[in-house]
Amino acid sequence: MSKPIQHVLRIDSSARRDGSISRELGDEIVERLVKANPGLTVVTLDLADGVAHIDADWVGANFTAVDERTSAQRDRLATSDDAIAAVLNADALVLTAPVYNFSIPSVLKAWIDHICRAGKTFRYTDKGPLGLVGDKPVYLAMASGGVEFGGPVDFASTYLRQVFRFIGIEDVRLIGAAGVAGDAATARQSALNTLEQWLPAQTGEAA
Ligand SMILES: Cc1cc2nc3c(=O)[nH]c(=O)nc-3n(C[C@H](O)[C@H](O)[C@H](O)COP(=O)(O)O)c2cc1C
């Protein structure tokens, strides 16, 4: 029996709001999660609204000891602090992402730069970096025009898996609609078939 899910953080990153296949898969995942976990709360972050890039002030603030930060430096890290708090507070994440130019949308990369922080989501040890975010399911809904997920030019899902592993999350569940520029209906159906193993449509029982 898996841990009950009470809080979900949903992150959308397609530039499209209408006609987005990754967002549509995200809707389906959230619907099934809600069915399987009555009372579940969902916080949604739409990165298409824009994400501030980290800059020199941000890096300077991050590398200043916590008790030596000025109030301007604390303010500069507020977006990052909030993003990290949302990730830590969630029992599961639903991340929707298209493949853009063999990788992820730049807004998603900007968000990742905010959540990967030494001392907060990972720390360095003698044996290398150690993730500090406890493991939790990440439902990763992705769509590509032609790229095969896990194939030689998929720098999107493989990168996202690495980022999550780096901060301590191993349980990444890829629901991928690959090749929507060809047979979109088959690509979508294949993604939904994959989702069945974790969140069956009929019973609503979460794996
Ligand atoms: C700017 C841009 C770049 C894209 N680059 C790729 C790519 O490198 N490889 C690929 O397979 N599909 C690529 N696509 C196609 C998208 O991955 C595909 O249309 C996907 O469905 C978009 O996600 P969405 O439906 O959630 O908006 C690109 C689409 C756009 C708009």
PDB file of C-alpha atoms and ligand atoms in Angstrom:
ATOM      1  CA  MET A   1       0.000   0.000   0.000  1.00  0.00           C
ATOM      2  CA  SER A   2       1.508   3.294  -1.036  1.00  0.00           C
ATOM      3  CA  LYS A   3       1.558   6.422   1.151  1.00  0.00           C
ATOM      4  CA  PRO A   4      -1.689   8.424   0.888  1.00  0.00           C
ATOM      5  CA  ILE A   5      -1.325  11.559  -1.186  1.00  0.00           C
ATOM      6  CA  GLN A   6      -2.771  14.723   0.339  1.00  0.00           C
ATOM      7  CA  HIS A   7      -0.908  17.528  -1.413  1.00  0.00           C
ATOM      8  CA  VAL A   8      -0.017  17.626  -5.086  1.00  0.00           C
ATOM      9  CA  LEU A   9       2.113  20.240  -6.769  1.00  0.00           C
ATOM     10  CA  ARG A  10       1.357  20.544 -10.483  1.00  0.00           C
ATOM     11  CA  ILE A  11       3.834  22.348 -12.704  1.00  0.00           C
ATOM     12  CA  ASP A  12       2.946  23.135 -16.321  1.00  0.00           C
ATOM     13  CA  SER A  13       5.547  24.310 -18.802  1.00  0.00           C
ATOM     14  CA  SER A  14       4.141  24.211 -22.350  1.00  0.00           C
ATOM     15  CA  ALA A  15       3.954  27.658 -23.917  1.00  0.00           C
ATOM     16  CA  ARG A  16       0.541  26.561 -25.219  1.00  0.00           C
ATOM     17  CA  ARG A  17      -2.488  26.657 -23.002  1.00  0.00           C
ATOM     18  CA  ASP A  18      -4.898  25.551 -25.720  1.00  0.00           C
ATOM     19  CA  GLY A  19      -4.228  22.302 -27.521  1.00  0.00           C
ATOM     20  CA  SER A  20      -1.324  21.300 -25.280  1.00  0.00           C
ATOM     21  CA  ILE A  21      -1.007  17.527 -25.123  1.00  0.00           C
ATOM     22  CA  SER A  22       1.293  17.562 -22.098  1.00  0.00           C
ATOM     23  CA  ARG A  23      -1.222  19.694 -20.174  1.00  0.00           C
ATOM     24  CA  GLU A  24      -4.068  17.443 -21.313  1.00  0.00           C
ATOM     25  CA  LEU A  25      -2.186  14.423 -19.927  1.00  0.00           C
ATOM     26  CA  GLY A  26      -1.584  16.411 -16.738  1.00  0.00           C
ATOM     27  CA  ASP A  27      -5.355  17.003 -16.412  1.00  0.00           C
ATOM     28  CA  GLU A  28      -5.954  13.261 -16.728  1.00  0.00           C
ATOM     29  CA  ILE A  29      -3.306  12.439 -14.125  1.00  0.00           C
ATOM     30  CA  VAL A  30      -4.696  14.981 -11.645  1.00  0.00           C
ATOM     31  CA  GLU A  31      -8.245  13.727 -12.218  1.00  0.00           C
ATOM     32  CA  ARG A  32      -7.183  10.161 -11.463  1.00  0.00           C
ATOM     33  CA  LEU A  33      -5.142  11.232  -8.428  1.00  0.00           C
ATOM     34  CA  VAL A  34      -8.138  13.112  -7.023  1.00  0.00           C
ATOM     35  CA  LYS A  35     -10.352  10.053  -7.567  1.00  0.00           C
ATOM     36  CA  ALA A  36      -7.854   7.798  -5.823  1.00  0.00           C
ATOM     37  CA  ASN A  37      -7.171  10.238  -2.968  1.00  0.00           C
ATOM     38  CA  PRO A  38     -10.349  12.018  -1.827  1.00  0.00           C
ATOM     39  CA  GLY A  39      -9.664  15.371  -0.183  1.00  0.00           C
ATOM     40  CA  LEU A  40      -6.471  15.866  -2.145  1.00  0.00           C
ATOM     41  CA  THR A  41      -5.333  19.475  -2.615  1.00  0.00           C
ATOM     42  CA  VAL A  42      -3.644  20.575  -5.827  1.00  0.00           C
ATOM     43  CA  VAL A  43      -1.440  23.651  -6.123  1.00  0.00           C
ATOM     44  CA  THR A  44      -0.750  24.604  -9.745  1.00  0.00           C
ATOM     45  CA  LEU A  45       2.228  26.535 -10.981  1.00  0.00           C
ATOM     46  CA  ASP A  46       1.970  27.650 -14.609  1.00  0.00           C
ATOM     47  CA  LEU A  47       5.462  28.436 -15.791  1.00  0.00           C
ATOM     48  CA  ALA A  48       4.078  29.891 -19.042  1.00  0.00           C
ATOM     49  CA  ASP A  49       3.319  32.937 -16.869  1.00  0.00           C
ATOM     50  CA  GLY A  50       7.101  33.432 -16.772  1.00  0.00           C
ATOM     51  CA  VAL A  51       9.899  32.587 -14.360  1.00  0.00           C
ATOM     52  CA  ALA A  52      12.638  35.029 -13.353  1.00  0.00           C
ATOM     53  CA  HIS A  53      16.090  33.798 -14.303  1.00  0.00           C
ATOM     54  CA  ILE A  54      18.718  33.542 -11.641  1.00  0.00           C
ATOM     55  CA  ASP A  55      21.379  36.257 -11.996  1.00  0.00           C
ATOM     56  CA  ALA A  56      24.593  37.451 -10.344  1.00  0.00           C
ATOM     57  CA  ASP A  57      22.706  38.881  -7.349  1.00  0.00           C
ATOM     58  CA  TRP A  58      20.891  35.579  -6.888  1.00  0.00           C
ATOM     59  CA  VAL A  59      24.140  33.592  -7.035  1.00  0.00           C
ATOM     60  CA  GLY A  60      25.798  36.046  -4.626  1.00  0.00           C
ATOM     61  CA  ALA A  61      22.887  35.766  -2.192  1.00  0.00           C
ATOM     62  CA  ASN A  62      22.861  31.967  -2.416  1.00  0.00           C
ATOM     63  CA  PHE A  63      26.583  31.767  -1.656  1.00  0.00           C
ATOM     64  CA  THR A  64      26.322  34.131   1.323  1.00  0.00           C
ATOM     65  CA  ALA A  65      25.922  32.397   4.696  1.00  0.00           C
ATOM     66  CA  VAL A  66      22.268  32.425   5.780  1.00  0.00           C
ATOM     67  CA  ASP A  67      22.885  34.593   8.875  1.00  0.00           C
ATOM     68  CA  GLU A  68      24.957  37.093   6.874  1.00  0.00           C
ATOM     69  CA  ARG A  69      22.420  37.780   4.126  1.00  0.00           C
ATOM     70  CA  THR A  70      21.131  41.311   3.736  1.00  0.00           C
ATOM     71  CA  SER A  71      17.401  41.835   3.462  1.00  0.00           C
ATOM     72  CA  ALA A  72      17.877  42.537  -0.290  1.00  0.00           C
ATOM     73  CA  GLN A  73      19.628  39.162  -0.612  1.00  0.00           C
ATOM     74  CA  ARG A  74      16.853  37.424   1.288  1.00  0.00           C
ATOM     75  CA  ASP A  75      14.334  39.053  -1.058  1.00  0.00           C
ATOM     76  CA  ARG A  76      16.369  37.933  -4.076  1.00  0.00           C
ATOM     77  CA  LEU A  77      16.034  34.318  -2.917  1.00  0.00           C
ATOM     78  CA  ALA A  78      12.316  34.525  -2.078  1.00  0.00           C
ATOM     79  CA  THR A  79      11.121  33.013  -5.393  1.00  0.00           C
ATOM     80  CA  SER A  80      13.527  30.142  -4.931  1.00  0.00           C
ATOM     81  CA  ASP A  81      12.530  29.668  -1.270  1.00  0.00           C
ATOM     82  CA  ASP A  82       8.857  29.538  -2.249  1.00  0.00           C
ATOM     83  CA  ALA A  83       9.507  27.099  -5.113  1.00  0.00           C
ATOM     84  CA  ILE A  84      11.476  24.792  -2.815  1.00  0.00           C
ATOM     85  CA  ALA A  85       8.822  24.988  -0.077  1.00  0.00           C
ATOM     86  CA  ALA A  86       6.169  23.961  -2.606  1.00  0.00           C
ATOM     87  CA  VAL A  87       8.240  20.946  -3.694  1.00  0.00           C
ATOM     88  CA  LEU A  88       8.956  19.895  -0.094  1.00  0.00           C
ATOM     89  CA  ASN A  89       5.325  20.308   0.946  1.00  0.00           C
ATOM     90  CA  ALA A  90       3.965  18.121  -1.864  1.00  0.00           C
ATOM     91  CA  ASP A  91       3.401  14.375  -1.474  1.00  0.00           C
ATOM     92  CA  ALA A  92       3.521  14.010  -5.252  1.00  0.00           C
ATOM     93  CA  LEU A  93       4.393  16.179  -8.232  1.00  0.00           C
ATOM     94  CA  VAL A  94       2.681  16.324 -11.605  1.00  0.00           C
ATOM     95  CA  LEU A  95       5.068  17.906 -14.078  1.00  0.00           C
ATOM     96  CA  THR A  96       3.905  18.509 -17.641  1.00  0.00           C
ATOM     97  CA  ALA A  97       6.531  19.280 -20.249  1.00  0.00           C
ATOM     98  CA  PRO A  98       6.909  19.303 -24.012  1.00  0.00           C
ATOM     99  CA  VAL A  99      10.155  18.569 -25.796  1.00  0.00           C
ATOM    100  CA  TYR A 100      11.491  21.840 -27.208  1.00  0.00           C
ATOM    101  CA  ASN A 101      14.603  21.625 -29.341  1.00  0.00           C
ATOM    102  CA  PHE A 102      15.557  18.208 -27.935  1.00  0.00           C
ATOM    103  CA  SER A 103      15.293  19.484 -24.382  1.00  0.00           C
ATOM    104  CA  ILE A 104      12.849  21.146 -22.020  1.00  0.00           C
ATOM    105  CA  PRO A 105      11.176  24.580 -22.265  1.00  0.00           C
ATOM    106  CA  SER A 106      13.464  27.322 -20.981  1.00  0.00           C
ATOM    107  CA  VAL A 107      10.919  28.361 -18.333  1.00  0.00           C
ATOM    108  CA  LEU A 108      11.194  24.879 -16.818  1.00  0.00           C
ATOM    109  CA  LYS A 109      14.984  25.125 -16.773  1.00  0.00           C
ATOM    110  CA  ALA A 110      14.655  28.520 -15.049  1.00  0.00           C
ATOM    111  CA  TRP A 111      12.415  26.923 -12.391  1.00  0.00           C
ATOM    112  CA  ILE A 112      14.907  24.066 -11.922  1.00  0.00           C
ATOM    113  CA  ASP A 113      17.651  26.631 -11.285  1.00  0.00           C
ATOM    114  CA  HIS A 114      15.504  27.943  -8.414  1.00  0.00           C
ATOM    115  CA  ILE A 115      14.873  24.565  -6.795  1.00  0.00           C
ATOM    116  CA  CYS A 116      18.398  23.109  -6.916  1.00  0.00           C
ATOM    117  CA  ARG A 117      20.034  24.767  -3.902  1.00  0.00           C
ATOM    118  CA  ALA A 118      22.922  23.419  -1.848  1.00  0.00           C
ATOM    119  CA  GLY A 119      21.907  23.011   1.782  1.00  0.00           C
ATOM    120  CA  LYS A 120      18.211  22.993   0.891  1.00  0.00           C
ATOM    121  CA  THR A 121      17.521  20.362  -1.767  1.00  0.00           C
ATOM    122  CA  PHE A 122      20.963  18.730  -1.958  1.00  0.00           C
ATOM    123  CA  ARG A 123      24.263  18.839  -0.133  1.00  0.00           C
ATOM    124  CA  TYR A 124      27.789  17.843  -0.945  1.00  0.00           C
ATOM    125  CA  THR A 125      29.343  14.905   0.926  1.00  0.00           C
ATOM    126  CA  ASP A 126      32.693  13.042   0.643  1.00  0.00           C
ATOM    127  CA  LYS A 127      30.862  10.623  -1.626  1.00  0.00           C
ATOM    128  CA  GLY A 128      29.408  13.310  -3.897  1.00  0.00           C
ATOM    129  CA  PRO A 129      26.105  15.185  -3.835  1.00  0.00           C
ATOM    130  CA  LEU A 130      23.256  13.881  -1.701  1.00  0.00           C
ATOM    131  CA  GLY A 131      19.601  14.712  -2.423  1.00  0.00           C
ATOM    132  CA  LEU A 132      17.697  16.176   0.533  1.00  0.00           C
ATOM    133  CA  VAL A 133      14.137  16.046  -0.820  1.00  0.00           C
ATOM    134  CA  GLY A 134      12.550  12.797   0.318  1.00  0.00           C
ATOM    135  CA  ASP A 135      11.491  10.420  -2.431  1.00  0.00           C
ATOM    136  CA  LYS A 136       7.960  10.995  -3.728  1.00  0.00           C
ATOM    137  CA  PRO A 137       6.170  10.142  -6.971  1.00  0.00           C
ATOM    138  CA  VAL A 138       6.692  12.506  -9.865  1.00  0.00           C
ATOM    139  CA  TYR A 139       4.172  12.001 -12.661  1.00  0.00           C
ATOM    140  CA  LEU A 140       6.033  13.336 -15.659  1.00  0.00           C
ATOM    141  CA  ALA A 141       3.638  13.998 -18.554  1.00  0.00           C
ATOM    142  CA  MET A 142       5.582  14.719 -21.723  1.00  0.00           C
ATOM    143  CA  ALA A 143       4.843  15.254 -25.398  1.00  0.00           C
ATOM    144  CA  SER A 144       7.197  15.346 -28.367  1.00  0.00           C
ATOM    145  CA  GLY A 145       6.746  15.931 -32.075  1.00  0.00           C
ATOM    146  CA  GLY A 146       9.064  13.101 -33.030  1.00  0.00           C
ATOM    147  CA  VAL A 147      11.657  12.398 -30.339  1.00  0.00           C
ATOM    148  CA  GLU A 148      11.400   8.939 -28.741  1.00  0.00           C
ATOM    149  CA  PHE A 149      11.614   9.126 -24.957  1.00  0.00           C
ATOM    150  CA  GLY A 150      14.737   7.329 -23.758  1.00  0.00           C
ATOM    151  CA  GLY A 151      16.199   7.460 -27.285  1.00  0.00           C
ATOM    152  CA  PRO A 152      19.576   8.912 -28.261  1.00  0.00           C
ATOM    153  CA  VAL A 153      18.350  12.504 -28.762  1.00  0.00           C
ATOM    154  CA  ASP A 154      16.005  12.672 -25.766  1.00  0.00           C
ATOM    155  CA  PHE A 155      17.773  15.263 -23.632  1.00  0.00           C
ATOM    156  CA  ALA A 156      14.461  16.170 -22.026  1.00  0.00           C
ATOM    157  CA  SER A 157      13.122  13.258 -19.961  1.00  0.00           C
ATOM    158  CA  THR A 158      16.622  11.934 -19.237  1.00  0.00           C
ATOM    159  CA  TYR A 159      17.660  15.362 -17.980  1.00  0.00           C
ATOM    160  CA  LEU A 160      14.561  15.699 -15.804  1.00  0.00           C
ATOM    161  CA  ARG A 161      15.178  12.261 -14.272  1.00  0.00           C
ATOM    162  CA  GLN A 162      18.739  13.305 -13.451  1.00  0.00           C
ATOM    163  CA  VAL A 163      17.612  16.573 -11.834  1.00  0.00           C
ATOM    164  CA  PHE A 164      15.082  14.747  -9.664  1.00  0.00           C
ATOM    165  CA  ARG A 165      17.640  12.060  -8.748  1.00  0.00           C
ATOM    166  CA  PHE A 166      20.077  14.840  -7.803  1.00  0.00           C
ATOM    167  CA  ILE A 167      17.636  16.322  -5.280  1.00  0.00           C
ATOM    168  CA  GLY A 168      16.665  12.900  -3.921  1.00  0.00           C
ATOM    169  CA  ILE A 169      13.658  11.833  -5.976  1.00  0.00           C
ATOM    170  CA  GLU A 170      13.960   8.458  -7.730  1.00  0.00           C
ATOM    171  CA  ASP A 171      10.262   7.700  -8.305  1.00  0.00           C
ATOM    172  CA  VAL A 172       9.785   9.414 -11.672  1.00  0.00           C
ATOM    173  CA  ARG A 173       6.837   8.012 -13.648  1.00  0.00           C
ATOM    174  CA  LEU A 174       7.129   9.028 -17.289  1.00  0.00           C
ATOM    175  CA  ILE A 175       3.861   9.239 -19.204  1.00  0.00           C
ATOM    176  CA  GLY A 176       5.072  10.157 -22.665  1.00  0.00           C
ATOM    177  CA  ALA A 177       3.180  10.950 -25.865  1.00  0.00           C
ATOM    178  CA  ALA A 178       6.054  10.555 -28.316  1.00  0.00           C
ATOM    179  CA  GLY A 179       5.753  11.578 -31.962  1.00  0.00           C
ATOM    180  CA  VAL A 180       2.559  13.633 -31.907  1.00  0.00           C
ATOM    181  CA  ALA A 181       3.561  15.234 -35.223  1.00  0.00           C
ATOM    182  CA  GLY A 182       2.846  11.824 -36.776  1.00  0.00           C
ATOM    183  CA  ASP A 183      -0.025   9.812 -35.338  1.00  0.00           C
ATOM    184  CA  ALA A 184      -1.087  12.001 -32.410  1.00  0.00           C
ATOM    185  CA  ALA A 185      -3.990   9.765 -31.371  1.00  0.00           C
ATOM    186  CA  THR A 186      -1.732   6.705 -31.058  1.00  0.00           C
ATOM    187  CA  ALA A 187       0.900   8.718 -29.181  1.00  0.00           C
ATOM    188  CA  ARG A 188      -1.721   9.964 -26.708  1.00  0.00           C
ATOM    189  CA  GLN A 189      -3.198   6.491 -26.253  1.00  0.00           C
ATOM    190  CA  SER A 190       0.226   5.020 -25.627  1.00  0.00           C
ATOM    191  CA  ALA A 191       0.786   7.628 -22.879  1.00  0.00           C
ATOM    192  CA  LEU A 192      -2.570   6.755 -21.298  1.00  0.00           C
ATOM    193  CA  ASN A 193      -1.715   3.041 -21.457  1.00  0.00           C
ATOM    194  CA  THR A 194       1.474   3.779 -19.539  1.00  0.00           C
ATOM    195  CA  LEU A 195      -0.484   5.760 -16.948  1.00  0.00           C
ATOM    196  CA  GLU A 196      -2.716   2.709 -16.299  1.00  0.00           C
ATOM    197  CA  GLN A 197       0.056   0.938 -14.394  1.00  0.00           C
ATOM    198  CA  TRP A 198       0.152   3.685 -11.750  1.00  0.00           C
ATOM    199  CA  LEU A 199      -3.345   5.162 -11.882  1.00  0.00           C
ATOM    200  CA  PRO A 200      -5.905   2.858 -13.510  1.00  0.00           C
ATOM    201  CA  ALA A 201      -8.857   4.740 -15.001  1.00  0.00           C
ATOM    202  CA  GLN A 202     -11.487   2.310 -13.741  1.00  0.00           C
ATOM    203  CA  THR A 203     -10.639   1.617 -10.123  1.00  0.00           C
ATOM    204  CA  GLY A 204      -8.850   4.890  -9.371  1.00  0.00           C
ATOM    205  CA  GLU A 205      -6.462   2.891  -7.133  1.00  0.00           C
ATOM    206  CA  ALA A 206      -3.039   4.530  -7.027  1.00  0.00           C
ATOM    207  CA  ALA A 207      -0.023   2.223  -7.262  1.00  0.00           C
TER     208      ALA A 207
HETATM  209  C1  LIG B   1       9.511  25.623 -30.006  1.00  0.00           C
HETATM  210  C2  LIG B   1       9.238  24.161 -30.247  1.00  0.00           C
HETATM  211  C3  LIG B   1      10.297  23.304 -30.352  1.00  0.00           C
HETATM  212  C4  LIG B   1      10.062  21.938 -30.544  1.00  0.00           C
HETATM  213  N1  LIG B   1      11.117  21.088 -30.608  1.00  0.00           N
HETATM  214  C5  LIG B   1      10.891  19.759 -30.738  1.00  0.00           C
HETATM  215  C6  LIG B   1      12.001  18.834 -30.768  1.00  0.00           C
HETATM  216  O1  LIG B   1      13.162  19.187 -30.687  1.00  0.00           O
HETATM  217  N2  LIG B   1      11.718  17.528 -30.889  1.00  0.00           N
HETATM  218  C7  LIG B   1      10.435  17.054 -30.980  1.00  0.00           C
HETATM  219  O2  LIG B   1      10.244  15.848 -31.069  1.00  0.00           O
HETATM  220  N3  LIG B   1       9.375  17.909 -30.945  1.00  0.00           N
HETATM  221  C8  LIG B   1       9.583  19.239 -30.836  1.00  0.00           C
HETATM  222  N4  LIG B   1       8.523  20.099 -30.789  1.00  0.00           N
HETATM  223  C9  LIG B   1       7.148  19.554 -30.854  1.00  0.00           C
HETATM  224  C10 LIG B   1       6.520  19.479 -29.480  1.00  0.00           C
HETATM  225  O3  LIG B   1       7.291  18.714 -28.588  1.00  0.00           O
HETATM  226  C11 LIG B   1       5.120  18.904 -29.578  1.00  0.00           C
HETATM  227  O4  LIG B   1       4.339  19.696 -30.431  1.00  0.00           O
HETATM  228  C12 LIG B   1       4.435  18.816 -28.226  1.00  0.00           C
HETATM  229  O5  LIG B   1       3.132  18.289 -28.394  1.00  0.00           O
HETATM  230  C13 LIG B   1       4.352  20.174 -27.557  1.00  0.00           C
HETATM  231  O6  LIG B   1       3.795  20.024 -26.263  1.00  0.00           O
HETATM  232  P1  LIG B   1       2.330  20.566 -25.945  1.00  0.00           P
HETATM  233  O7  LIG B   1       1.403  19.793 -26.866  1.00  0.00           O
HETATM  234  O8  LIG B   1       2.111  20.222 -24.526  1.00  0.00           O
HETATM  235  O9  LIG B   1       2.301  22.020 -26.229  1.00  0.00           O
HETATM  236  C14 LIG B   1       8.727  21.456 -30.631  1.00  0.00           C
HETATM  237  C15 LIG B   1       7.662  22.352 -30.533  1.00  0.00           C
HETATM  238  C16 LIG B   1       7.910  23.692 -30.356  1.00  0.00           C
HETATM  239  C17 LIG B   1       6.751  24.653 -30.239  1.00  0.00           C
END
